[in-house]
Amino acid sequence: MTGQLFIISAPSGAGKTSLVHALLASLPGIGVSVSHTTRAMRPGEVQGRDYHFVDMDTFTGMIEREEFLEQALVFGNRYGTSRGAVSAALAAGQDLVLEIDWQGARRIRDLYPTAISIFILPPSIEELRRRLEHRGEDGADTIARRMQAAANEMSHYREYQYLIVNDDFERAREDLAAIVRAARLTMARQQEAGAAAALGPMASAGVV
C-alpha cells in the first residue's frame, strides 16, 4: 500500500512543528520528511532528526543533481526536500508529513496531486508576534522580518484543503489527527489496504 503525503504549512510561530511532533507521537504509521538545510545547527537540535545540516557546496551539488523535490531560500539559508527520501517512504507504505512553505506546497501538489494540504493559522497577528517574542531566539529586526514573511505566507491559506487555527493546542492537535485518520478511511485507501475484502463473502451471503 502506498503511503499518503500530507503538506503542512504555517507562518513561523504558529506552532506547526510542535503540532507535527504531537501528531507523530499519537498516531502510528506516519513520519515527517527531514529537510536539508544550510543554516547552522541550533542548541538542542540533532543532525538527521531536526534537519540534515549541510554546507552550501553540498546543497548546491544536490540541486544540480536534481535531488530535491522543492527547495527555497529562507532568511539567507537554503532548505530542500529530498526526492529520494520521500519516494522511498511512500513506496514503503508510510504516511509522510512535509513541513514546507506555500511555494514548496505548490510544487509538491503539482508532483503529487493526491497530497493532502493543511494550513495552520495563529489565532491572531498579535498572538503570533507574542509567540515570536516569547521564544527569545531573535532580535527586533529579525522578528519584524518574520512578521512580514508571515503576512505573505498567510495570504496563501486559501490554496489549501484544510485550515486549522492553533488557538487551543490540544484541540488543534486533535483536528490534525482527525484529518490523517479520515484520509486513511477513504474508499480508495481502504480498498488498497484490503479492508474491503470482507465484502466478497458478504455479497455471496446476500448481505450487501
mmCIF file of C-alpha atoms in Angstrom:
data_model
loop_
_atom_site.group_PDB
_atom_site.id
_atom_site.type_symbol
_atom_site.label_atom_id
_atom_site.label_comp_id
_atom_site.label_asym_id
_atom_site.label_seq_id
_atom_site.Cartn_x
_atom_site.Cartn_y
_atom_site.Cartn_z
ATOM 1 C CA MET A 1 0.000 0.000 0.000
ATOM 2 C CA THR A 2 1.334 3.413 -0.968
ATOM 3 C CA GLY A 3 1.639 5.986 1.801
ATOM 4 C CA GLN A 4 -0.307 9.248 1.883
ATOM 5 C CA LEU A 5 1.512 12.569 1.623
ATOM 6 C CA PHE A 6 0.442 15.466 3.869
ATOM 7 C CA ILE A 7 1.602 19.024 3.199
ATOM 8 C CA ILE A 8 1.566 21.287 6.263
ATOM 9 C CA SER A 9 2.337 24.986 6.018
ATOM 10 C CA ALA A 10 2.173 27.820 8.524
ATOM 11 C CA PRO A 11 3.853 31.123 9.343
ATOM 12 C CA SER A 12 6.772 30.970 11.759
ATOM 13 C CA GLY A 13 5.398 30.959 15.307
ATOM 14 C CA ALA A 14 2.046 29.332 14.513
ATOM 15 C CA GLY A 15 3.063 26.098 16.265
ATOM 16 C CA LYS A 16 3.387 23.885 13.190
ATOM 17 C CA THR A 17 6.427 21.930 14.349
ATOM 18 C CA SER A 18 5.014 21.299 17.836
ATOM 19 C CA LEU A 19 1.745 20.065 16.330
ATOM 20 C CA VAL A 20 3.535 17.747 13.925
ATOM 21 C CA HIS A 21 5.634 16.272 16.753
ATOM 22 C CA ALA A 22 2.468 15.699 18.797
ATOM 23 C CA LEU A 23 0.795 14.075 15.766
ATOM 24 C CA LEU A 24 3.680 11.655 15.276
ATOM 25 C CA ALA A 25 3.603 10.738 18.961
ATOM 26 C CA SER A 26 -0.116 9.970 18.880
ATOM 27 C CA LEU A 27 -0.540 8.103 15.576
ATOM 28 C CA PRO A 28 1.388 5.093 14.233
ATOM 29 C CA GLY A 29 2.473 4.711 10.635
ATOM 30 C CA ILE A 30 3.282 8.362 9.950
ATOM 31 C CA GLY A 31 6.601 10.150 9.753
ATOM 32 C CA VAL A 32 7.972 13.548 8.850
ATOM 33 C CA SER A 33 10.298 14.329 5.976
ATOM 34 C CA VAL A 34 13.592 15.686 7.346
ATOM 35 C CA SER A 35 14.688 18.607 5.190
ATOM 36 C CA HIS A 36 18.215 19.534 4.202
ATOM 37 C CA THR A 37 19.377 22.996 5.222
ATOM 38 C CA THR A 38 22.476 25.170 5.058
ATOM 39 C CA ARG A 39 21.702 27.031 8.285
ATOM 40 C CA ALA A 40 23.709 26.416 11.436
ATOM 41 C CA MET A 41 22.528 23.859 13.958
ATOM 42 C CA ARG A 42 20.804 25.417 16.981
ATOM 43 C CA PRO A 43 21.272 24.249 20.586
ATOM 44 C CA GLY A 44 19.276 21.069 21.220
ATOM 45 C CA GLU A 45 18.942 20.144 17.547
ATOM 46 C CA VAL A 46 20.147 16.763 16.300
ATOM 47 C CA GLN A 47 21.647 16.004 12.891
ATOM 48 C CA GLY A 48 19.245 13.840 10.887
ATOM 49 C CA ARG A 49 16.351 14.310 13.309
ATOM 50 C CA ASP A 50 15.580 18.021 13.048
ATOM 51 C CA TYR A 51 17.370 18.653 9.742
ATOM 52 C CA HIS A 52 20.135 17.274 7.590
ATOM 53 C CA PHE A 53 22.643 20.095 8.110
ATOM 54 C CA VAL A 54 24.907 20.529 5.075
ATOM 55 C CA ASP A 55 27.218 23.205 3.713
ATOM 56 C CA MET A 56 26.360 25.338 0.698
ATOM 57 C CA ASP A 57 28.580 23.359 -1.692
ATOM 58 C CA THR A 58 26.822 20.116 -0.752
ATOM 59 C CA PHE A 59 23.400 21.728 -1.123
ATOM 60 C CA THR A 60 24.312 23.233 -4.497
ATOM 61 C CA GLY A 61 25.509 19.845 -5.715
ATOM 62 C CA MET A 62 22.187 18.289 -4.704
ATOM 63 C CA ILE A 63 20.339 20.969 -6.692
ATOM 64 C CA GLU A 64 22.479 20.259 -9.750
ATOM 65 C CA ARG A 65 21.756 16.529 -9.443
ATOM 66 C CA GLU A 66 18.023 17.291 -9.099
ATOM 67 C CA GLU A 67 17.855 15.553 -5.728
ATOM 68 C CA PHE A 68 15.243 17.943 -4.326
ATOM 69 C CA LEU A 69 11.501 17.881 -4.924
ATOM 70 C CA GLU A 70 11.495 21.528 -3.914
ATOM 71 C CA GLN A 71 13.985 23.930 -2.374
ATOM 72 C CA ALA A 72 13.893 27.535 -1.240
ATOM 73 C CA LEU A 73 15.926 30.385 0.211
ATOM 74 C CA VAL A 74 14.553 31.500 3.609
ATOM 75 C CA PHE A 75 16.203 34.283 5.635
ATOM 76 C CA GLY A 76 19.508 33.681 3.875
ATOM 77 C CA ASN A 77 19.529 29.894 4.325
ATOM 78 C CA ARG A 78 18.641 27.116 1.879
ATOM 79 C CA TYR A 79 16.068 24.412 2.642
ATOM 80 C CA GLY A 80 15.189 21.430 0.468
ATOM 81 C CA THR A 81 13.035 18.280 0.432
ATOM 82 C CA SER A 82 14.812 15.084 -0.630
ATOM 83 C CA ARG A 83 13.204 13.447 -3.648
ATOM 84 C CA GLY A 84 14.624 10.012 -2.834
ATOM 85 C CA ALA A 85 13.624 10.020 0.837
ATOM 86 C CA VAL A 86 10.017 10.981 0.092
ATOM 87 C CA SER A 87 9.653 8.414 -2.696
ATOM 88 C CA ALA A 88 11.117 5.636 -0.533
ATOM 89 C CA ALA A 89 8.855 6.393 2.445
ATOM 90 C CA LEU A 90 5.685 6.478 0.360
ATOM 91 C CA ALA A 91 6.641 3.315 -1.539
ATOM 92 C CA ALA A 92 7.131 1.566 1.819
ATOM 93 C CA GLY A 93 3.554 2.457 2.770
ATOM 94 C CA GLN A 94 4.424 5.135 5.300
ATOM 95 C CA ASP A 95 2.270 8.245 5.550
ATOM 96 C CA LEU A 96 4.524 11.282 5.418
ATOM 97 C CA VAL A 97 4.319 14.922 6.511
ATOM 98 C CA LEU A 98 6.108 17.671 4.598
ATOM 99 C CA GLU A 99 6.581 20.919 6.540
ATOM 100 C CA ILE A 100 7.066 23.444 3.739
ATOM 101 C CA ASP A 101 6.073 26.969 2.744
ATOM 102 C CA TRP A 102 3.362 27.907 0.272
ATOM 103 C CA GLN A 103 5.748 27.966 -2.699
ATOM 104 C CA GLY A 104 7.031 24.483 -1.924
ATOM 105 C CA ALA A 105 3.455 23.334 -1.386
ATOM 106 C CA ARG A 106 2.536 24.421 -4.908
ATOM 107 C CA ARG A 107 5.446 22.450 -6.325
ATOM 108 C CA ILE A 108 4.576 19.311 -4.318
ATOM 109 C CA ARG A 109 0.896 19.490 -5.329
ATOM 110 C CA ASP A 110 1.981 19.520 -8.972
ATOM 111 C CA LEU A 111 4.159 16.446 -8.423
ATOM 112 C CA TYR A 112 1.750 14.633 -6.062
ATOM 113 C CA PRO A 113 -1.838 15.618 -6.969
ATOM 114 C CA THR A 114 -3.259 13.323 -4.270
ATOM 115 C CA ALA A 115 -1.310 15.060 -1.494
ATOM 116 C CA ILE A 116 -3.490 16.485 1.280
ATOM 117 C CA SER A 117 -2.668 20.088 2.165
ATOM 118 C CA ILE A 118 -3.223 21.685 5.565
ATOM 119 C CA PHE A 119 -2.593 25.272 6.643
ATOM 120 C CA ILE A 120 -2.139 26.231 10.304
ATOM 121 C CA LEU A 121 -3.000 29.758 11.402
ATOM 122 C CA PRO A 122 -2.325 31.525 14.704
ATOM 123 C CA PRO A 123 -5.430 32.922 16.459
ATOM 124 C CA SER A 124 -4.325 36.494 15.648
ATOM 125 C CA ILE A 125 -1.436 38.583 14.372
ATOM 126 C CA GLU A 126 -0.918 39.919 17.884
ATOM 127 C CA GLU A 127 -0.617 36.409 19.306
ATOM 128 C CA LEU A 128 1.826 35.448 16.549
ATOM 129 C CA ARG A 129 4.080 38.372 17.445
ATOM 130 C CA ARG A 130 3.832 37.486 21.149
ATOM 131 C CA ARG A 131 4.909 33.900 20.439
ATOM 132 C CA LEU A 132 7.888 35.009 18.360
ATOM 133 C CA GLU A 133 8.996 37.436 21.052
ATOM 134 C CA HIS A 134 8.454 34.854 23.804
ATOM 135 C CA ARG A 135 10.801 32.365 22.105
ATOM 136 C CA GLY A 136 13.675 34.734 22.797
ATOM 137 C CA GLU A 137 15.651 33.498 19.778
ATOM 138 C CA ASP A 138 15.516 36.601 17.594
ATOM 139 C CA GLY A 139 16.121 40.331 17.880
ATOM 140 C CA ALA A 140 13.606 43.010 16.959
ATOM 141 C CA ASP A 141 14.807 43.271 13.349
ATOM 142 C CA THR A 142 14.540 39.520 12.771
ATOM 143 C CA ILE A 143 11.088 39.403 14.365
ATOM 144 C CA ALA A 144 9.975 42.249 12.082
ATOM 145 C CA ARG A 145 11.206 40.266 9.060
ATOM 146 C CA ARG A 146 9.473 37.139 10.313
ATOM 147 C CA MET A 147 6.218 39.053 10.752
ATOM 148 C CA GLN A 148 6.460 40.385 7.206
ATOM 149 C CA ALA A 149 7.149 36.886 5.886
ATOM 150 C CA ALA A 150 4.255 35.547 7.980
ATOM 151 C CA ALA A 151 1.844 38.018 6.402
ATOM 152 C CA ASN A 152 2.922 36.834 2.955
ATOM 153 C CA GLU A 153 2.634 33.150 3.961
ATOM 154 C CA MET A 154 -0.844 33.613 5.452
ATOM 155 C CA SER A 155 -2.100 35.336 2.313
ATOM 156 C CA HIS A 156 -1.990 31.917 0.584
ATOM 157 C CA TYR A 157 -4.028 29.903 3.099
ATOM 158 C CA ARG A 158 -6.962 29.595 0.662
ATOM 159 C CA GLU A 159 -4.832 27.367 -1.583
ATOM 160 C CA TYR A 160 -5.050 24.543 0.985
ATOM 161 C CA GLN A 161 -7.722 21.906 1.542
ATOM 162 C CA TYR A 162 -7.836 22.186 5.340
ATOM 163 C CA LEU A 163 -7.418 25.071 7.765
ATOM 164 C CA ILE A 164 -6.571 24.703 11.462
ATOM 165 C CA VAL A 165 -6.462 27.667 13.841
ATOM 166 C CA ASN A 166 -3.982 26.898 16.616
ATOM 167 C CA ASP A 167 -5.719 28.689 19.464
ATOM 168 C CA ASP A 168 -6.024 25.698 21.809
ATOM 169 C CA PHE A 169 -3.087 23.322 21.230
ATOM 170 C CA GLU A 170 -4.859 20.075 22.179
ATOM 171 C CA ARG A 171 -7.853 20.863 20.007
ATOM 172 C CA ALA A 172 -5.575 21.760 17.094
ATOM 173 C CA ARG A 173 -3.628 18.526 17.604
ATOM 174 C CA GLU A 174 -6.836 16.504 17.556
ATOM 175 C CA ASP A 175 -8.051 18.339 14.439
ATOM 176 C CA LEU A 176 -4.782 17.476 12.696
ATOM 177 C CA ALA A 177 -5.023 13.833 13.766
ATOM 178 C CA ALA A 178 -8.649 13.717 12.571
ATOM 179 C CA ILE A 179 -7.576 14.764 9.075
ATOM 180 C CA VAL A 180 -4.994 11.979 8.955
ATOM 181 C CA ARG A 181 -7.440 9.374 10.279
ATOM 182 C CA ALA A 182 -10.096 10.448 7.763
ATOM 183 C CA ALA A 183 -7.607 10.166 4.908
ATOM 184 C CA ARG A 184 -6.912 6.587 5.952
ATOM 185 C CA LEU A 185 -10.621 5.758 5.752
ATOM 186 C CA THR A 186 -11.281 6.796 2.167
ATOM 187 C CA MET A 187 -12.680 4.066 -0.070
ATOM 188 C CA ALA A 188 -9.584 4.067 -2.274
ATOM 189 C CA ARG A 189 -7.245 3.729 0.704
ATOM 190 C CA GLN A 190 -9.345 1.005 2.347
ATOM 191 C CA GLN A 191 -9.530 -1.000 -0.854
ATOM 192 C CA GLU A 192 -5.782 -0.675 -1.354
ATOM 193 C CA ALA A 193 -5.274 -1.903 2.195
ATOM 194 C CA GLY A 194 -7.527 -4.876 1.552
ATOM 195 C CA ALA A 195 -10.079 -3.858 4.178
ATOM 196 C CA ALA A 196 -12.911 -4.285 1.676
ATOM 197 C CA ALA A 197 -12.066 -7.963 1.157
ATOM 198 C CA ALA A 198 -14.775 -8.882 3.668
ATOM 199 C CA LEU A 199 -17.391 -7.556 1.246
ATOM 200 C CA GLY A 200 -16.877 -10.588 -1.007
ATOM 201 C CA PRO A 201 -18.300 -13.162 1.437
ATOM 202 C CA MET A 202 -20.963 -10.659 2.490
ATOM 203 C CA ALA A 203 -22.106 -10.255 -1.104
ATOM 204 C CA SER A 204 -22.238 -14.009 -1.550
ATOM 205 C CA ALA A 205 -24.432 -14.248 1.539
ATOM 206 C CA GLY A 206 -26.764 -11.572 0.204
ATOM 207 C CA VAL A 207 -25.862 -9.069 2.953
ATOM 208 C CA VAL A 208 -24.671 -6.392 0.523
#
